[in-house]
C-alpha cells in the first residue's frame, strides 16, 4: 500500500492546472494505485493527482462500491442541475451545498491507454466534476455563491489544520543536481 500525503487548501499545487498525460507507463499505473490507496484510506469519494502533489490529469473515484479512474478527462454536462453537500479531502471537515450538473458523460483514458467513457448521475456525476475541477486548478469553494464562500473561508481559518501543511520536497538519492561534471 502506497499512501501519500494529501495536500491541504493553501498549497499552490491545488490552484495549478494539471498537464495532460502523454505516457501510459508503469509510473502512471503506480500513480493510479497510489491515488486509489490514499483515497480509500482517507476515506473519500474521489482524489485527483494534484491533491497528492502530482500535476497530471488523473483522478480516481469510489462511488456506490465502484472504484475507477480516468486519465485526461473531458466532460459533457447535463443542463439539469443538482444541489448537494460537498466536501473535499484537501479541506478536512469543511462541507457546503455546491451546485453541479445532475448528469455527466466523461471521456478519457485508462491507465493502460485504452479509451474510457464514464456516464453517471447524482453522486458519481458530482465526484467526476469535482475531481476534474481539481485538474483545472478549481476548488469546490469556487463554485459557491458569495455568502457561502465567505462562510467556508471563515470555517477554513478556524480549522485546526489551517496553515499546518507546507509542501514536502523530496530529493531523489539519484539526483544529478549539483553533481560535479
Backbone as JSON Lines, residues from 0, in Angstrom:
{"i":0,"aa":"X","n":[0.85,-1.18,0.0],"ca":[0.0,0.0,0.0],"c":[0.89,1.24,0.0]}
{"i":1,"aa":"X","n":[0.61,2.14,-0.93],"ca":[1.42,3.36,-1.04],"c":[0.56,4.58,-0.73]}
{"i":2,"aa":"X","n":[0.51,4.95,0.55],"ca":[-0.28,6.11,0.95],"c":[0.55,7.38,0.78]}
{"i":3,"aa":"X","n":[-0.09,8.4,0.27],"ca":[0.57,9.69,0.05],"c":[-0.07,10.76,0.93]}
{"i":4,"aa":"X","n":[0.68,11.81,1.2],"ca":[0.13,12.95,1.92],"c":[-0.83,13.7,1.01]}
{"i":5,"aa":"X","n":[-1.98,14.07,1.56],"ca":[-2.96,14.85,0.81],"c":[-2.68,16.32,1.06]}
{"i":6,"aa":"X","n":[-2.51,17.06,-0.02],"ca":[-2.23,18.49,0.08],"c":[-3.48,19.22,0.55]}
{"i":7,"aa":"X","n":[-3.3,20.18,1.43],"ca":[-4.4,20.94,2.01],"c":[-4.55,22.29,1.34]}
{"i":8,"aa":"X","n":[-5.76,22.86,1.48],"ca":[-6.04,24.19,0.96],"c":[-4.92,25.14,1.35]}
{"i":9,"aa":"X","n":[-4.46,25.92,0.4],"ca":[-3.35,26.84,0.61],"c":[-2.1,26.38,-0.12]}
{"i":10,"aa":"X","n":[-2.01,25.08,-0.43],"ca":[-0.89,24.56,-1.2],"c":[-1.07,25.0,-2.66]}
{"i":11,"aa":"X","n":[-0.07,25.66,-3.25],"ca":[-0.21,26.17,-4.62],"c":[-0.51,25.09,-5.67]}
{"i":12,"aa":"X","n":[-0.14,23.85,-5.43],"ca":[-0.39,22.8,-6.41],"c":[-1.89,22.64,-6.66]}
{"i":13,"aa":"X","n":[-2.71,22.98,-5.67],"ca":[-4.16,22.82,-5.83],"c":[-4.75,23.87,-6.76]}
{"i":14,"aa":"X","n":[-4.04,24.96,-6.99],"ca":[-4.51,26.02,-7.88],"c":[-3.82,25.99,-9.25]}
{"i":15,"aa":"X","n":[-2.96,25.02,-9.46],"ca":[-2.19,24.93,-10.7],"c":[-2.83,23.92,-11.64]}
{"i":16,"aa":"X","n":[-3.23,24.34,-12.84],"ca":[-3.81,23.37,-13.77],"c":[-2.81,22.24,-14.07]}
{"i":17,"aa":"X","n":[-3.33,21.02,-14.09],"ca":[-2.5,19.85,-14.34],"c":[-2.26,19.69,-15.84]}
{"i":18,"aa":"X","n":[-1.16,19.03,-16.18],"ca":[-0.81,18.81,-17.59],"c":[-1.32,17.45,-18.06]}
{"i":19,"aa":"X","n":[-1.56,17.39,-19.34],"ca":[-2.07,16.16,-19.94],"c":[-1.04,15.03,-19.85]}
{"i":20,"aa":"X","n":[-1.53,13.83,-19.59],"ca":[-0.68,12.64,-19.58],"c":[-0.39,12.26,-21.03]}
{"i":21,"aa":"X","n":[0.88,12.03,-21.33],"ca":[1.26,11.62,-22.69],"c":[1.91,10.25,-22.71]}
{"i":22,"aa":"X","n":[2.33,9.76,-21.56],"ca":[3.0,8.46,-21.48],"c":[2.22,7.54,-20.54]}
{"i":23,"aa":"X","n":[1.74,6.45,-21.08],"ca":[0.98,5.47,-20.32],"c":[1.93,4.32,-19.97]}
{"i":24,"aa":"X","n":[2.57,4.45,-18.82],"ca":[3.64,3.52,-18.46],"c":[3.48,3.03,-17.03]}
{"i":25,"aa":"X","n":[4.5,2.37,-16.53],"ca":[4.49,1.81,-15.18],"c":[4.32,2.92,-14.13]}
{"i":26,"aa":"X","n":[4.93,4.07,-14.35],"ca":[4.82,5.18,-13.4],"c":[3.38,5.67,-13.3]}
{"i":27,"aa":"X","n":[2.67,5.72,-14.43],"ca":[1.27,6.14,-14.42],"c":[0.43,5.11,-13.67]}
{"i":28,"aa":"X","n":[0.67,3.84,-13.9],"ca":[-0.07,2.8,-13.19],"c":[0.2,2.88,-11.69]}
{"i":29,"aa":"X","n":[1.41,3.2,-11.3],"ca":[1.73,3.36,-9.87],"c":[1.02,4.58,-9.3]}
{"i":30,"aa":"X","n":[0.95,5.67,-10.07],"ca":[0.23,6.87,-9.63],"c":[-1.24,6.54,-9.37]}
{"i":31,"aa":"X","n":[-1.87,5.81,-10.28],"ca":[-3.28,5.43,-10.1],"c":[-3.43,4.59,-8.84]}
{"i":32,"aa":"X","n":[-2.54,3.65,-8.63],"ca":[-2.59,2.8,-7.43],"c":[-2.41,3.65,-6.17]}
{"i":33,"aa":"X","n":[-1.46,4.59,-6.19],"ca":[-1.25,5.49,-5.04],"c":[-2.5,6.32,-4.76]}
{"i":34,"aa":"X","n":[-3.14,6.83,-5.83],"ca":[-4.37,7.61,-5.66],"c":[-5.47,6.75,-5.05]}
{"i":35,"aa":"X","n":[-5.64,5.54,-5.57],"ca":[-6.67,4.64,-5.05],"c":[-6.43,4.33,-3.57]}
{"i":36,"aa":"X","n":[-5.22,3.92,-3.24],"ca":[-4.89,3.55,-1.86],"c":[-5.12,4.72,-0.91]}
{"i":37,"aa":"X","n":[-4.67,5.91,-1.3],"ca":[-4.78,7.09,-0.45],"c":[-6.24,7.5,-0.29]}
{"i":38,"aa":"X","n":[-7.01,7.47,-1.39],"ca":[-8.42,7.84,-1.36],"c":[-9.21,6.88,-0.46]}
{"i":39,"aa":"X","n":[-8.98,5.57,-0.62],"ca":[-9.73,4.59,0.16],"c":[-9.38,4.66,1.65]}
{"i":40,"aa":"X","n":[-8.13,4.96,1.96],"ca":[-7.7,5.05,3.35],"c":[-8.26,6.31,4.02]}
{"i":41,"aa":"X","n":[-8.47,7.39,3.24],"ca":[-8.82,8.71,3.82],"c":[-10.09,8.71,4.68]}
{"i":42,"aa":"X","n":[-11.22,8.19,4.34],"ca":[-11.72,7.73,3.05],"c":[-12.36,8.88,2.3]}
{"i":43,"aa":"X","n":[-12.43,8.74,0.98],"ca":[-13.03,9.76,0.14],"c":[-13.76,9.16,-1.04]}
{"i":44,"aa":"X","n":[-14.54,9.99,-1.73],"ca":[-15.28,9.57,-2.92],"c":[-14.47,9.82,-4.19]}
{"i":45,"aa":"X","n":[-13.35,10.54,-4.06],"ca":[-12.51,10.82,-5.21],"c":[-11.22,11.47,-4.76]}
{"i":46,"aa":"X","n":[-10.21,11.39,-5.63],"ca":[-8.92,12.02,-5.36],"c":[-8.22,12.28,-6.68]}
{"i":47,"aa":"X","n":[-7.76,13.51,-6.85],"ca":[-7.06,13.91,-8.07],"c":[-5.56,13.99,-7.81]}
{"i":48,"aa":"X","n":[-4.78,13.73,-8.85],"ca":[-3.31,13.72,-8.72],"c":[-2.76,14.99,-8.07]}
{"i":49,"aa":"X","n":[-3.25,16.19,-8.42],"ca":[-2.7,17.39,-7.76],"c":[-2.86,17.36,-6.23]}
{"i":50,"aa":"X","n":[-3.86,16.64,-5.73],"ca":[-4.06,16.57,-4.29],"c":[-2.97,15.79,-3.57]}
{"i":51,"aa":"X","n":[-2.17,15.02,-4.32],"ca":[-1.01,14.36,-3.73],"c":[0.28,14.95,-4.3]}
{"i":52,"aa":"X","n":[0.16,16.15,-4.89],"ca":[1.33,16.89,-5.35],"c":[1.83,16.52,-6.73]}
{"i":53,"aa":"X","n":[1.01,15.82,-7.52],"ca":[1.4,15.41,-8.87],"c":[0.55,16.18,-9.88]}
{"i":54,"aa":"X","n":[1.17,16.99,-10.71],"ca":[0.46,17.85,-11.63],"c":[0.08,17.19,-12.94]}
{"i":55,"aa":"X","n":[-0.55,16.03,-12.88],"ca":[-1.01,15.31,-14.08],"c":[-2.52,15.17,-14.05]}
{"i":56,"aa":"X","n":[-3.13,15.08,-15.24],"ca":[-4.58,15.0,-15.38],"c":[-5.07,13.56,-15.16]}
{"i":57,"aa":"X","n":[-5.1,13.17,-13.89],"ca":[-5.52,11.82,-13.48],"c":[-6.32,11.94,-12.2]}
{"i":58,"aa":"X","n":[-7.43,11.18,-12.11],"ca":[-8.15,11.1,-10.84],"c":[-8.75,9.72,-10.67]}
{"i":59,"aa":"X","n":[-9.09,9.42,-9.41],"ca":[-9.78,8.19,-9.07],"c":[-11.1,8.54,-8.39]}
{"i":60,"aa":"X","n":[-12.02,7.57,-8.36],"ca":[-13.25,7.75,-7.61],"c":[-13.68,6.42,-7.01]}
{"i":61,"aa":"X","n":[-14.47,6.54,-5.94],"ca":[-15.07,5.38,-5.31],"c":[-16.48,5.79,-4.9]}
{"i":62,"aa":"X","n":[-17.46,5.4,-5.71],"ca":[-18.85,5.79,-5.51],"c":[-19.72,4.55,-5.7]}
{"i":63,"aa":"X","n":[-20.65,4.32,-4.8],"ca":[-21.56,3.18,-4.87],"c":[-20.8,1.87,-5.08]}
{"i":64,"aa":"X","n":[-19.74,1.7,-4.31],"ca":[-18.9,0.49,-4.35],"c":[-18.21,0.27,-5.7]}
{"i":65,"aa":"X","n":[-18.11,1.31,-6.5],"ca":[-17.4,1.23,-7.78],"c":[-16.12,2.05,-7.68]}
{"i":66,"aa":"X","n":[-15.0,1.38,-7.93],"ca":[-13.7,2.03,-7.93],"c":[-13.29,2.26,-9.38]}
{"i":67,"aa":"X","n":[-12.89,3.49,-9.7],"ca":[-12.5,3.77,-11.07],"c":[-11.47,4.88,-11.13]}
{"i":68,"aa":"X","n":[-10.95,5.08,-12.32],"ca":[-10.0,6.17,-12.56],"c":[-10.2,6.68,-13.98]}
{"i":69,"aa":"X","n":[-9.71,7.88,-14.22],"ca":[-9.8,8.48,-15.55],"c":[-8.56,9.34,-15.76]}
{"i":70,"aa":"X","n":[-8.0,9.23,-16.96],"ca":[-6.83,9.99,-17.36],"c":[-7.25,10.94,-18.47]}
{"i":71,"aa":"X","n":[-6.83,12.19,-18.39],"ca":[-7.12,13.22,-19.4],"c":[-8.61,13.33,-19.69]}
{"i":72,"aa":"X","n":[-9.44,13.57,-18.67],"ca":[-10.89,13.6,-18.88],"c":[-11.38,14.84,-19.62]}
{"i":73,"aa":"X","n":[-12.45,14.64,-20.38],"ca":[-13.23,15.75,-20.93],"c":[-14.68,15.43,-20.58]}
{"i":74,"aa":"X","n":[-15.43,16.46,-20.21],"ca":[-16.78,16.25,-19.69],"c":[-17.84,16.88,-20.58]}
{"i":75,"aa":"X","n":[-18.96,16.17,-20.69],"ca":[-20.21,16.71,-21.24],"c":[-21.19,16.71,-20.09]}
{"i":76,"aa":"X","n":[-21.72,17.89,-19.75],"ca":[-22.59,18.04,-18.58],"c":[-24.04,18.27,-19.0]}
{"i":77,"aa":"X","n":[-24.96,17.75,-18.22],"ca":[-26.38,17.98,-18.47],"c":[-26.73,19.42,-18.1]}
{"i":78,"aa":"X","n":[-27.82,19.91,-18.65],"ca":[-28.32,21.23,-18.28],"c":[-29.02,21.19,-16.93]}
{"i":79,"aa":"X","n":[-29.58,20.02,-16.58],"ca":[-30.25,19.85,-15.3],"c":[-29.21,19.91,-14.17]}
{"i":80,"aa":"X","n":[-29.53,20.67,-13.14],"ca":[-28.59,20.87,-12.04],"c":[-29.04,20.13,-10.79]}
{"i":81,"aa":"X","n":[-28.08,19.88,-9.9],"ca":[-28.35,19.33,-8.57],"c":[-27.63,20.21,-7.56]}
{"i":82,"aa":"X","n":[-28.18,20.25,-6.37],"ca":[-27.56,20.97,-5.26],"c":[-27.37,19.94,-4.16]}
{"i":83,"aa":"X","n":[-26.2,19.85,-3.6],"ca":[-25.98,18.88,-2.54],"c":[-24.71,19.18,-1.78]}
{"i":84,"aa":"X","n":[-24.62,18.56,-0.6],"ca":[-23.45,18.77,0.24],"c":[-22.22,18.17,-0.41]}
{"i":85,"aa":"X","n":[-21.15,18.94,-0.38],"ca":[-19.89,18.5,-0.97],"c":[-18.77,18.84,-0.01]}
{"i":86,"aa":"X","n":[-17.79,17.96,0.05],"ca":[-16.6,18.18,0.84],"c":[-15.4,17.84,-0.01]}
{"i":87,"aa":"X","n":[-14.23,17.88,0.59],"ca":[-13.0,17.64,-0.16],"c":[-11.92,17.2,0.81]}
{"i":88,"aa":"X","n":[-11.14,16.21,0.41],"ca":[-10.06,15.73,1.27],"c":[-9.0,16.8,1.51]}
{"i":89,"aa":"X","n":[-8.94,17.81,0.66],"ca":[-8.0,18.92,0.86],"c":[-8.56,20.01,1.77]}
{"i":90,"aa":"X","n":[-9.8,19.81,2.23],"ca":[-10.49,20.73,3.15],"c":[-11.12,19.89,4.27]}
{"i":91,"aa":"X","n":[-10.35,19.22,5.1],"ca":[-10.93,18.31,6.1],"c":[-11.99,18.97,6.97]}
{"i":92,"aa":"X","n":[-13.17,18.33,7.03],"ca":[-14.24,18.81,7.89],"c":[-15.05,19.98,7.35]}
{"i":93,"aa":"X","n":[-14.75,20.44,6.14],"ca":[-15.47,21.58,5.55],"c":[-16.43,21.04,4.49]}
{"i":94,"aa":"X","n":[-17.71,21.38,4.63],"ca":[-18.74,20.93,3.69],"c":[-19.63,22.1,3.34]}
{"i":95,"aa":"X","n":[-20.15,22.09,2.1],"ca":[-21.07,23.15,1.68],"c":[-21.94,22.63,0.55]}
{"i":96,"aa":"X","n":[-23.19,23.13,0.5],"ca":[-24.07,22.81,-0.62],"c":[-23.46,23.43,-1.87]}
{"i":97,"aa":"X","n":[-23.2,22.59,-2.85],"ca":[-22.47,23.02,-4.04],"c":[-23.26,22.64,-5.29]}
{"i":98,"aa":"X","n":[-23.5,23.6,-6.18],"ca":[-24.25,23.27,-7.4],"c":[-23.36,22.5,-8.4]}
{"i":99,"aa":"X","n":[-23.94,21.48,-9.0],"ca":[-23.28,20.66,-10.02],"c":[-24.31,20.21,-11.04]}
{"i":100,"aa":"X","n":[-23.85,19.83,-12.21],"ca":[-24.73,19.22,-13.2],"c":[-25.23,17.88,-12.66]}
{"i":101,"aa":"X","n":[-26.46,17.53,-12.97],"ca":[-27.05,16.29,-12.47],"c":[-26.43,15.06,-13.14]}
{"i":102,"aa":"X","n":[-26.08,15.19,-14.42],"ca":[-25.52,14.05,-15.15],"c":[-24.24,14.46,-15.86]}
{"i":103,"aa":"X","n":[-23.36,13.48,-16.04],"ca":[-22.1,13.72,-16.72],"c":[-21.77,12.54,-17.63]}
{"i":104,"aa":"X","n":[-21.18,12.86,-18.76],"ca":[-20.53,11.86,-19.6],"c":[-19.08,12.3,-19.68]}
{"i":105,"aa":"X","n":[-18.21,11.47,-19.12],"ca":[-16.78,11.79,-19.08],"c":[-16.04,10.84,-20.01]}
{"i":106,"aa":"X","n":[-15.22,11.41,-20.87],"ca":[-14.41,10.61,-21.78],"c":[-12.95,10.84,-21.47]}
{"i":107,"aa":"X","n":[-12.18,9.79,-21.56],"ca":[-10.76,9.88,-21.29],"c":[-10.11,8.54,-21.58]}
{"i":108,"aa":"X","n":[-9.13,8.2,-20.74],"ca":[-8.32,7.0,-20.98],"c":[-8.11,6.24,-19.69]}
{"i":109,"aa":"X","n":[-7.88,4.96,-19.81],"ca":[-7.48,4.16,-18.66],"c":[-5.98,4.33,-18.47]}
{"i":110,"aa":"X","n":[-5.45,3.79,-17.38],"ca":[-4.02,3.87,-17.11],"c":[-3.22,3.06,-18.13]}
{"i":111,"aa":"X","n":[-3.92,2.23,-18.92],"ca":[-3.25,1.42,-19.95],"c":[-3.36,2.07,-21.33]}
{"i":112,"aa":"X","n":[-3.96,3.26,-21.4],"ca":[-4.09,3.96,-22.66],"c":[-5.3,3.54,-23.48]}
{"i":113,"aa":"X","n":[-6.25,2.87,-22.87],"ca":[-7.48,2.45,-23.56],"c":[-8.55,3.51,-23.37]}
{"i":114,"aa":"X","n":[-9.34,3.79,-24.42],"ca":[-10.41,4.79,-24.28],"c":[-11.46,4.34,-23.26]}
{"i":115,"aa":"X","n":[-11.95,5.31,-22.46],"ca":[-12.93,5.04,-21.42],"c":[-14.02,6.1,-21.5]}
{"i":116,"aa":"X","n":[-15.28,5.67,-21.33],"ca":[-16.4,6.59,-21.17],"c":[-17.1,6.24,-19.87]}
{"i":117,"aa":"X","n":[-17.3,7.25,-19.04],"ca":[-17.99,7.09,-17.76],"c":[-19.24,7.94,-17.81]}
{"i":118,"aa":"X","n":[-20.38,7.3,-17.58],"ca":[-21.65,8.03,-17.51],"c":[-22.2,7.89,-16.11]}
{"i":119,"aa":"X","n":[-22.62,9.01,-15.54],"ca":[-23.13,8.94,-14.18],"c":[-24.05,10.08,-13.86]}
{"i":120,"aa":"X","n":[-24.81,9.89,-12.78],"ca":[-25.69,10.94,-12.29],"c":[-25.52,11.04,-10.79]}
{"i":121,"aa":"X","n":[-26.14,12.04,-10.22],"ca":[-26.14,12.26,-8.77],"c":[-24.72,12.27,-8.21]}
{"i":122,"aa":"X","n":[-24.39,11.35,-7.29],"ca":[-23.1,11.38,-6.6],"c":[-21.92,11.11,-7.53]}
{"i":123,"aa":"X","n":[-22.07,10.16,-8.47],"ca":[-20.96,9.9,-9.4],"c":[-20.71,11.14,-10.27]}
{"i":124,"aa":"X","n":[-21.77,11.77,-10.75],"ca":[-21.6,12.99,-11.55],"c":[-20.9,14.07,-10.74]}
{"i":125,"aa":"X","n":[-21.29,14.2,-9.47],"ca":[-20.68,15.2,-8.59],"c":[-19.19,14.9,-8.4]}
{"i":126,"aa":"X","n":[-18.85,13.64,-8.13],"ca":[-17.45,13.27,-7.9],"c":[-16.6,13.51,-9.15]}
{"i":127,"aa":"X","n":[-17.1,13.13,-10.32],"ca":[-16.34,13.31,-11.56],"c":[-16.11,14.8,-11.83]}
{"i":128,"aa":"X","n":[-17.13,15.63,-11.62],"ca":[-16.98,17.07,-11.83],"c":[-16.0,17.67,-10.82]}
{"i":129,"aa":"X","n":[-16.12,17.27,-9.56],"ca":[-15.24,17.78,-8.51],"c":[-13.78,17.46,-8.81]}
{"i":130,"aa":"X","n":[-13.51,16.21,-9.18],"ca":[-12.12,15.81,-9.44],"c":[-11.58,16.45,-10.71]}
{"i":131,"aa":"X","n":[-12.42,16.59,-11.73],"ca":[-11.97,17.26,-12.96],"c":[-11.67,18.73,-12.66]}
{"i":132,"aa":"X","n":[-12.46,19.35,-11.8],"ca":[-12.15,20.73,-11.38],"c":[-10.74,20.78,-10.78]}
{"i":133,"aa":"X","n":[-10.39,19.81,-9.92],"ca":[-9.04,19.8,-9.34],"c":[-7.98,19.82,-10.44]}
{"i":134,"aa":"X","n":[-8.22,19.11,-11.52],"ca":[-7.24,19.06,-12.61],"c":[-7.11,20.4,-13.32]}
{"i":135,"aa":"X","n":[-8.13,21.24,-13.18],"ca":[-8.12,22.57,-13.79],"c":[-7.72,23.66,-12.79]}
{"i":136,"aa":"X","n":[-7.34,23.28,-11.57],"ca":[-6.97,24.25,-10.55],"c":[-8.16,24.94,-9.9]}
{"i":137,"aa":"X","n":[-9.35,24.32,-10.03],"ca":[-10.58,24.88,-9.46],"c":[-10.94,24.07,-8.22]}
{"i":138,"aa":"X","n":[-11.31,24.77,-7.15],"ca":[-11.69,24.12,-5.9],"c":[-13.19,24.25,-5.69]}
{"i":139,"aa":"X","n":[-13.78,23.33,-4.92],"ca":[-15.24,23.35,-4.78],"c":[-15.74,24.65,-4.17]}
{"i":140,"aa":"X","n":[-14.92,25.32,-3.36],"ca":[-15.37,26.59,-2.79],"c":[-15.52,27.67,-3.87]}
{"i":141,"aa":"X","n":[-14.87,27.48,-5.02],"ca":[-15.01,28.42,-6.13],"c":[-16.41,28.33,-6.75]}
{"i":142,"aa":"X","n":[-17.13,27.25,-6.5],"ca":[-18.47,27.03,-7.06],"c":[-19.56,27.59,-6.15]}
{"i":143,"aa":"X","n":[-19.19,28.08,-4.97],"ca":[-20.16,28.58,-4.01],"c":[-20.54,30.03,-4.31]}
{"i":144,"aa":"X","n":[-21.75,30.41,-3.86],"ca":[-22.12,31.81,-4.01],"c":[-21.31,32.63,-2.99]}
{"i":145,"aa":"X","n":[-21.38,33.94,-3.12],"ca":[-20.53,34.83,-2.33],"c":[-20.67,34.59,-0.82]}
{"i":146,"aa":"X","n":[-21.91,34.48,-0.33],"ca":[-22.13,34.31,1.1],"c":[-21.63,32.94,1.59]}
{"i":147,"aa":"X","n":[-21.89,31.9,0.81],"ca":[-21.41,30.56,1.18],"c":[-19.88,30.52,1.21]}
{"i":148,"aa":"X","n":[-19.27,31.17,0.22],"ca":[-17.81,31.17,0.17],"c":[-17.23,31.91,1.37]}
{"i":149,"aa":"X","n":[-17.85,33.01,1.75],"ca":[-17.41,33.76,2.92],"c":[-17.48,32.88,4.17]}
{"i":150,"aa":"X","n":[-18.58,32.15,4.31],"ca":[-18.75,31.27,5.47],"c":[-17.72,30.13,5.42]}
{"i":151,"aa":"X","n":[-17.48,29.55,4.23],"ca":[-16.5,28.47,4.1],"c":[-15.1,28.97,4.45]}
{"i":152,"aa":"X","n":[-14.74,30.17,4.02],"ca":[-13.42,30.71,4.32],"c":[-13.26,30.96,5.83]}
{"i":153,"aa":"X","n":[-14.33,31.36,6.48],"ca":[-14.28,31.54,7.94],"c":[-14.04,30.18,8.61]}
{"i":154,"aa":"X","n":[-14.73,29.15,8.15],"ca":[-14.55,27.8,8.7],"c":[-13.12,27.3,8.46]}
{"i":155,"aa":"X","n":[-12.57,27.61,7.3],"ca":[-11.2,27.21,6.97],"c":[-10.21,27.89,7.92]}
{"i":156,"aa":"X","n":[-10.37,29.2,8.11],"ca":[-9.47,29.93,9.01],"c":[-9.5,29.37,10.43]}
{"i":157,"aa":"X","n":[-10.68,28.89,10.85],"ca":[-10.84,28.37,12.21],"c":[-10.47,26.89,12.32]}
{"i":158,"aa":"X","n":[-10.26,26.22,11.22],"ca":[-9.95,24.78,11.24],"c":[-8.59,24.54,11.87]}
{"i":159,"aa":"X","n":[-8.47,23.46,12.61],"ca":[-7.2,23.16,13.29],"c":[-6.08,22.84,12.31]}
{"i":160,"aa":"X","n":[-6.42,22.46,11.08],"ca":[-5.39,22.14,10.09],"c":[-4.94,23.36,9.29]}
{"i":161,"aa":"X","n":[-5.62,24.48,9.41],"ca":[-5.31,25.66,8.6],"c":[-3.86,26.08,8.78]}
{"i":162,"aa":"X","n":[-3.13,26.15,7.69],"ca":[-1.76,26.62,7.7],"c":[-0.74,25.62,8.22]}
{"i":163,"aa":"X","n":[-1.15,24.39,8.52],"ca":[-0.22,23.43,9.09],"c":[0.7,22.77,8.08]}
{"i":164,"aa":"X","n":[0.18,22.53,6.9],"ca":[0.95,21.72,5.94],"c":[1.74,22.59,4.99]}
{"i":165,"aa":"X","n":[3.01,22.4,4.99],"ca":[3.86,23.01,3.97],"c":[4.21,21.9,2.99]}
{"i":166,"aa":"X","n":[4.35,22.21,1.71],"ca":[4.7,21.17,0.75],"c":[5.98,20.45,1.14]}
{"i":167,"aa":"X","n":[5.95,19.14,1.01],"ca":[7.13,18.33,1.29],"c":[7.96,18.23,0.03]}
{"i":168,"aa":"X","n":[9.23,18.52,0.14],"ca":[10.12,18.41,-1.02],"c":[10.97,17.16,-0.81]}
{"i":169,"aa":"X","n":[10.84,16.25,-1.75],"ca":[11.63,15.03,-1.66],"c":[12.68,15.07,-2.76]}
{"i":170,"aa":"X","n":[13.91,14.76,-2.4],"ca":[15.0,14.76,-3.37],"c":[15.42,13.32,-3.59]}
{"i":171,"aa":"X","n":[15.49,12.94,-4.84],"ca":[15.9,11.58,-5.18],"c":[17.36,11.38,-4.82]}
{"i":172,"aa":"X","n":[17.69,10.2,-4.26],"ca":[19.11,9.93,-3.97],"c":[19.92,9.79,-5.25]}
{"i":173,"aa":"X","n":[19.2,9.71,-6.39],"ca":[19.85,9.56,-7.68],"c":[19.94,10.88,-8.45]}
{"i":174,"aa":"X","n":[19.59,11.96,-7.78],"ca":[19.57,13.26,-8.43],"c":[20.98,13.67,-8.89]}
{"i":175,"aa":"X","n":[21.01,14.34,-10.03],"ca":[22.3,14.82,-10.55],"c":[22.46,16.32,-10.3]}
{"i":176,"aa":"X","n":[21.48,16.93,-9.63],"ca":[21.59,18.36,-9.36],"c":[22.8,18.61,-8.46]}
{"i":177,"aa":"X","n":[23.62,19.52,-8.86],"ca":[24.78,19.91,-8.06],"c":[25.94,18.93,-8.15]}
{"i":178,"aa":"X","n":[25.8,17.92,-9.0],"ca":[26.9,16.94,-9.12],"c":[28.04,17.55,-9.92]}
{"i":179,"aa":"X","n":[29.26,17.16,-9.58],"ca":[30.43,17.63,-10.31],"c":[30.4,17.07,-11.72]}
{"i":180,"aa":"X","n":[30.86,17.87,-12.66],"ca":[30.85,17.43,-14.07],"c":[32.26,17.16,-14.53]}
